[in-house]
GROMACS .gro file of C-alpha atoms in nm:
model
  261
    1UNK     CA    1   2.610   0.633   3.390
    2UNK     CA    2   2.649   1.014   3.384
    3UNK     CA    3   2.937   0.988   3.134
    4UNK     CA    4   2.731   0.749   2.920
    5UNK     CA    5   2.435   0.990   2.908
    6UNK     CA    6   2.656   1.292   2.827
    7UNK     CA    7   2.825   1.102   2.541
    8UNK     CA    8   2.487   0.990   2.403
    9UNK     CA    9   2.348   1.344   2.408
   10UNK     CA   10   2.656   1.493   2.237
   11UNK     CA   11   2.658   1.213   1.977
   12UNK     CA   12   2.290   1.270   1.897
   13UNK     CA   13   2.340   1.647   1.866
   14UNK     CA   14   2.606   1.576   1.600
   15UNK     CA   15   2.447   1.270   1.440
   16UNK     CA   16   2.085   1.380   1.395
   17UNK     CA   17   2.159   1.688   1.176
   18UNK     CA   18   2.391   1.476   0.958
   19UNK     CA   19   2.118   1.215   0.908
   20UNK     CA   20   1.856   1.482   0.844
   21UNK     CA   21   2.062   1.678   0.590
   22UNK     CA   22   2.212   1.371   0.418
   23UNK     CA   23   2.403   1.429   0.094
   24UNK     CA   24   2.776   1.498   0.115
   25UNK     CA   25   2.761   1.531   0.494
   26UNK     CA   26   2.647   1.174   0.548
   27UNK     CA   27   2.892   1.045   0.286
   28UNK     CA   28   3.182   1.209   0.471
   29UNK     CA   29   3.047   1.086   0.805
   30UNK     CA   30   3.029   0.728   0.673
   31UNK     CA   31   3.391   0.748   0.553
   32UNK     CA   32   3.510   0.879   0.890
   33UNK     CA   33   3.313   0.617   1.086
   34UNK     CA   34   3.436   0.335   0.862
   35UNK     CA   35   3.797   0.450   0.892
   36UNK     CA   36   3.773   0.464   1.271
   37UNK     CA   37   3.600   0.125   1.287
   38UNK     CA   38   3.874  -0.035   1.076
   39UNK     CA   39   4.137   0.130   1.299
   40UNK     CA   40   3.969  -0.028   1.603
   41UNK     CA   41   4.010  -0.375   1.452
   42UNK     CA   42   4.374  -0.303   1.372
   43UNK     CA   43   4.436  -0.189   1.731
   44UNK     CA   44   4.263  -0.503   1.862
   45UNK     CA   45   4.503  -0.705   1.648
   46UNK     CA   46   4.794  -0.496   1.779
   47UNK     CA   47   4.884  -0.372   1.431
   48UNK     CA   48   5.042  -0.027   1.412
   49UNK     CA   49   4.817   0.222   1.232
   50UNK     CA   50   5.116   0.352   1.035
   51UNK     CA   51   5.217   0.006   0.909
   52UNK     CA   52   5.171  -0.080   0.538
   53UNK     CA   53   4.904  -0.342   0.616
   54UNK     CA   54   4.708  -0.090   0.822
   55UNK     CA   55   4.723   0.174   0.550
   56UNK     CA   56   4.618  -0.079   0.284
   57UNK     CA   57   4.322  -0.207   0.486
   58UNK     CA   58   4.199   0.143   0.584
   59UNK     CA   59   4.222   0.265   0.223
   60UNK     CA   60   4.046  -0.051   0.105
   61UNK     CA   61   3.765   0.008   0.353
   62UNK     CA   62   3.726   0.372   0.250
   63UNK     CA   63   3.714   0.275  -0.117
   64UNK     CA   64   3.427   0.033  -0.046
   65UNK     CA   65   3.236   0.307   0.139
   66UNK     CA   66   3.290   0.579  -0.124
   67UNK     CA   67   2.964   0.655  -0.315
   68UNK     CA   68   2.946   0.561  -0.683
   69UNK     CA   69   2.920   0.920  -0.803
   70UNK     CA   70   3.262   0.988  -0.649
   71UNK     CA   71   3.405   0.734  -0.896
   72UNK     CA   72   3.243   0.872  -1.210
   73UNK     CA   73   3.563   1.042  -1.324
   74UNK     CA   74   3.762   0.716  -1.305
   75UNK     CA   75   3.792   0.464  -1.592
   76UNK     CA   76   3.517   0.200  -1.610
   77UNK     CA   77   3.764  -0.075  -1.519
   78UNK     CA   78   3.829   0.086  -1.180
   79UNK     CA   79   3.509  -0.029  -1.011
   80UNK     CA   80   3.448  -0.134  -0.653
   81UNK     CA   81   3.485  -0.516  -0.691
   82UNK     CA   82   3.805  -0.480  -0.893
   83UNK     CA   83   3.961  -0.235  -0.650
   84UNK     CA   84   3.868  -0.452  -0.351
   85UNK     CA   85   4.051  -0.744  -0.514
   86UNK     CA   86   4.354  -0.519  -0.566
   87UNK     CA   87   4.359  -0.425  -0.196
   88UNK     CA   88   4.333  -0.793  -0.099
   89UNK     CA   89   4.620  -0.876  -0.335
   90UNK     CA   90   4.821  -0.591  -0.182
   91UNK     CA   91   4.773  -0.747   0.162
   92UNK     CA   92   4.889  -1.083   0.025
   93UNK     CA   93   5.199  -0.921  -0.122
   94UNK     CA   94   5.261  -0.758   0.214
   95UNK     CA   95   5.281  -1.111   0.361
   96UNK     CA   96   5.565  -1.187   0.119
   97UNK     CA   97   5.760  -0.868   0.180
   98UNK     CA   98   5.712  -0.877   0.559
   99UNK     CA   99   5.873  -1.223   0.566
  100UNK     CA  100   5.568  -1.359   0.746
  101UNK     CA  101   5.575  -1.109   1.032
  102UNK     CA  102   5.240  -1.020   0.879
  103UNK     CA  103   5.096  -1.358   0.780
  104UNK     CA  104   4.811  -1.498   0.569
  105UNK     CA  105   4.586  -1.531   0.874
  106UNK     CA  106   4.629  -1.158   0.935
  107UNK     CA  107   4.562  -1.080   0.567
  108UNK     CA  108   4.246  -1.294   0.579
  109UNK     CA  109   4.111  -1.117   0.888
  110UNK     CA  110   4.177  -0.772   0.742
  111UNK     CA  111   4.024  -0.864   0.404
  112UNK     CA  112   3.709  -0.992   0.574
  113UNK     CA  113   3.693  -0.684   0.798
  114UNK     CA  114   3.733  -0.448   0.501
  115UNK     CA  115   3.431  -0.614   0.339
  116UNK     CA  116   3.227  -0.621   0.662
  117UNK     CA  117   3.284  -0.257   0.755
  118UNK     CA  118   3.312  -0.111   0.404
  119UNK     CA  119   2.999  -0.268   0.260
  120UNK     CA  120   2.801  -0.193   0.578
  121UNK     CA  121   2.877   0.179   0.578
  122UNK     CA  122   2.826   0.197   0.201
  123UNK     CA  123   2.472   0.067   0.261
  124UNK     CA  124   2.433   0.332   0.534
  125UNK     CA  125   2.482   0.605   0.272
  126UNK     CA  126   2.261   0.420   0.024
  127UNK     CA  127   1.978   0.394   0.278
  128UNK     CA  128   1.982   0.772   0.330
  129UNK     CA  129   1.989   0.833  -0.047
  130UNK     CA  130   1.658   0.644  -0.071
  131UNK     CA  131   1.508   0.874   0.189
  132UNK     CA  132   1.522   0.989   0.548
  133UNK     CA  133   1.226   0.767   0.639
  134UNK     CA  134   1.407   0.453   0.519
  135UNK     CA  135   1.721   0.518   0.722
  136UNK     CA  136   1.515   0.613   1.029
  137UNK     CA  137   1.314   0.290   0.995
  138UNK     CA  138   1.634   0.081   1.000
  139UNK     CA  139   1.784   0.283   1.287
  140UNK     CA  140   1.465   0.251   1.491
  141UNK     CA  141   1.468  -0.126   1.444
  142UNK     CA  142   1.821  -0.142   1.583
  143UNK     CA  143   1.757   0.100   1.870
  144UNK     CA  144   1.422  -0.050   1.975
  145UNK     CA  145   1.558  -0.406   1.958
  146UNK     CA  146   1.858  -0.311   2.168
  147UNK     CA  147   1.655  -0.118   2.428
  148UNK     CA  148   1.375  -0.376   2.441
  149UNK     CA  149   1.617  -0.666   2.480
  150UNK     CA  150   1.803  -0.486   2.759
  151UNK     CA  151   1.494  -0.385   2.958
  152UNK     CA  152   1.302  -0.712   2.916
  153UNK     CA  153   1.616  -0.921   2.967
  154UNK     CA  154   1.685  -0.745   3.296
  155UNK     CA  155   1.325  -0.794   3.408
  156UNK     CA  156   1.251  -1.156   3.317
  157UNK     CA  157   1.564  -1.290   3.143
  158UNK     CA  158   1.679  -1.629   3.272
  159UNK     CA  159   1.785  -1.845   2.975
  160UNK     CA  160   2.128  -1.751   2.840
  161UNK     CA  161   2.137  -1.682   2.467
  162UNK     CA  162   2.510  -1.719   2.397
  163UNK     CA  163   2.695  -1.751   2.730
  164UNK     CA  164   3.038  -1.805   2.575
  165UNK     CA  165   3.008  -1.491   2.363
  166UNK     CA  166   2.786  -1.248   2.553
  167UNK     CA  167   2.696  -1.378   2.902
  168UNK     CA  168   2.437  -1.108   2.979
  169UNK     CA  169   2.211  -1.174   2.679
  170UNK     CA  170   1.906  -1.395   2.727
  171UNK     CA  171   1.649  -1.560   2.502
  172UNK     CA  172   1.372  -1.374   2.683
  173UNK     CA  173   1.545  -1.043   2.616
  174UNK     CA  174   1.607  -1.137   2.252
  175UNK     CA  175   1.244  -1.227   2.184
  176UNK     CA  176   1.125  -0.923   2.379
  177UNK     CA  177   1.354  -0.694   2.181
  178UNK     CA  178   1.219  -0.828   1.853
  179UNK     CA  179   0.858  -0.784   1.969
  180UNK     CA  180   0.930  -0.423   2.069
  181UNK     CA  181   1.093  -0.363   1.729
  182UNK     CA  182   0.787  -0.504   1.550
  183UNK     CA  183   0.555  -0.269   1.739
  184UNK     CA  184   0.782   0.029   1.667
  185UNK     CA  185   0.815  -0.078   1.302
  186UNK     CA  186   0.436  -0.098   1.259
  187UNK     CA  187   0.382   0.244   1.418
  188UNK     CA  188   0.658   0.405   1.213
  189UNK     CA  189   0.536   0.244   0.890
  190UNK     CA  190   0.186   0.374   0.956
  191UNK     CA  191   0.302   0.731   1.020
  192UNK     CA  192   0.592   0.768   0.774
  193UNK     CA  193   0.637   0.740   0.398
  194UNK     CA  194   0.707   0.366   0.417
  195UNK     CA  195   0.411   0.151   0.319
  196UNK     CA  196   0.472  -0.220   0.284
  197UNK     CA  197   0.149  -0.350   0.435
  198UNK     CA  198   0.102  -0.489   0.786
  199UNK     CA  199   0.209  -0.849   0.724
  200UNK     CA  200   0.514  -0.748   0.519
  201UNK     CA  201   0.617  -0.493   0.781
  202UNK     CA  202   0.588  -0.749   1.063
  203UNK     CA  203   0.799  -1.015   0.891
  204UNK     CA  204   1.049  -0.766   0.750
  205UNK     CA  205   1.098  -0.600   1.090
  206UNK     CA  206   1.129  -0.937   1.264
  207UNK     CA  207   1.394  -1.050   1.015
  208UNK     CA  208   1.594  -0.728   1.047
  209UNK     CA  209   1.563  -0.726   1.427
  210UNK     CA  210   1.708  -1.078   1.444
  211UNK     CA  211   1.982  -0.972   1.200
  212UNK     CA  212   2.069  -0.680   1.428
  213UNK     CA  213   2.108  -0.910   1.726
  214UNK     CA  214   2.330  -1.142   1.524
  215UNK     CA  215   2.539  -0.840   1.423
  216UNK     CA  216   2.583  -0.759   1.791
  217UNK     CA  217   2.695  -1.116   1.859
  218UNK     CA  218   2.942  -1.107   1.569
  219UNK     CA  219   3.115  -0.805   1.719
  220UNK     CA  220   3.100  -0.960   2.068
  221UNK     CA  221   3.274  -1.269   1.926
  222UNK     CA  222   3.542  -1.049   1.772
  223UNK     CA  223   3.608  -0.869   2.102
  224UNK     CA  224   3.612  -1.194   2.300
  225UNK     CA  225   3.859  -1.346   2.053
  226UNK     CA  226   4.098  -1.055   2.103
  227UNK     CA  227   4.029  -1.030   2.476
  228UNK     CA  228   3.899  -0.673   2.487
  229UNK     CA  229   3.591  -0.529   2.660
  230UNK     CA  230   3.520  -0.255   2.405
  231UNK     CA  231   3.625  -0.211   2.043
  232UNK     CA  232   3.761   0.136   2.125
  233UNK     CA  233   3.744   0.436   2.355
  234UNK     CA  234   3.632   0.712   2.120
  235UNK     CA  235   3.285   0.725   2.284
  236UNK     CA  236   3.333   0.749   2.662
  237UNK     CA  237   3.090   0.517   2.839
  238UNK     CA  238   2.989   0.351   2.512
  239UNK     CA  239   3.314   0.210   2.375
  240UNK     CA  240   3.408   0.238   2.010
  241UNK     CA  241   3.241   0.292   1.674
  242UNK     CA  242   3.203  -0.083   1.619
  243UNK     CA  243   3.031  -0.113   1.957
  244UNK     CA  244   2.767   0.139   1.844
  245UNK     CA  245   2.726   0.025   1.481
  246UNK     CA  246   2.770  -0.352   1.511
  247UNK     CA  247   2.398  -0.430   1.472
  248UNK     CA  248   2.348  -0.182   1.190
  249UNK     CA  249   2.642  -0.326   0.993
  250UNK     CA  250   2.443  -0.648   0.950
  251UNK     CA  251   2.095  -0.495   0.931
  252UNK     CA  252   2.190  -0.280   0.630
  253UNK     CA  253   2.317  -0.567   0.408
  254UNK     CA  254   2.012  -0.774   0.509
  255UNK     CA  255   1.787  -0.482   0.410
  256UNK     CA  256   1.966  -0.481   0.074
  257UNK     CA  257   1.902  -0.856   0.048
  258UNK     CA  258   1.530  -0.794   0.110
  259UNK     CA  259   1.535  -0.546  -0.180
  260UNK     CA  260   1.441  -0.236   0.018
  261UNK     CA  261   1.782  -0.068  -0.039
   0.00000   0.00000   0.00000
């Protein structure tokens, strides 16, 4: 527990100024986080980080995260969708030249992971570009859902939510976490520069809170499939980058779907 608290404090000391200042700092932070997250998946799959497939997938992820204004000097044809397709094709060609030591299943997993991590962290930068209040709203939804689900689940949780994927999660904790997030969302909306109206805030927060919990379960499924407890060890007591950002990586695209990003 002591190690967990120390890591959390150090992470917040680094993370909060980056979020507050935004701009180039948060763009660089998103690139670093995305690169580490992709590396964690590669390590889970037991793929060497210096292998061609690893280099292709990490570069592909970083390209998806890179802000649009970084690409302004490139020809119009070199846009994000086109380049993503090129990286996927490069992985498919790697299957051919590796003589199936790296196979199409591997290429499929890495292509999907590039999209999952790259698009998620791209939306992270985009949320901050809209304003500090918007990014804080989304982060507070994730944090309050997670904390509420943990505390309420420990207190009254009895009915397992997804025992094969995450045995400790309960329906009571899940519902409780969403209710806590709704209360936090209403309070934050009333005190910050985010004004969607009470009913809209309630339903929007509920939707994003549920999305965050599904994001957590997606990453739990990934870890269970590869037989690992944590996605990485970069954050002592907390695991890896994916362990900390799993909920947010689904909340951000869902926020984009709602039209608030």
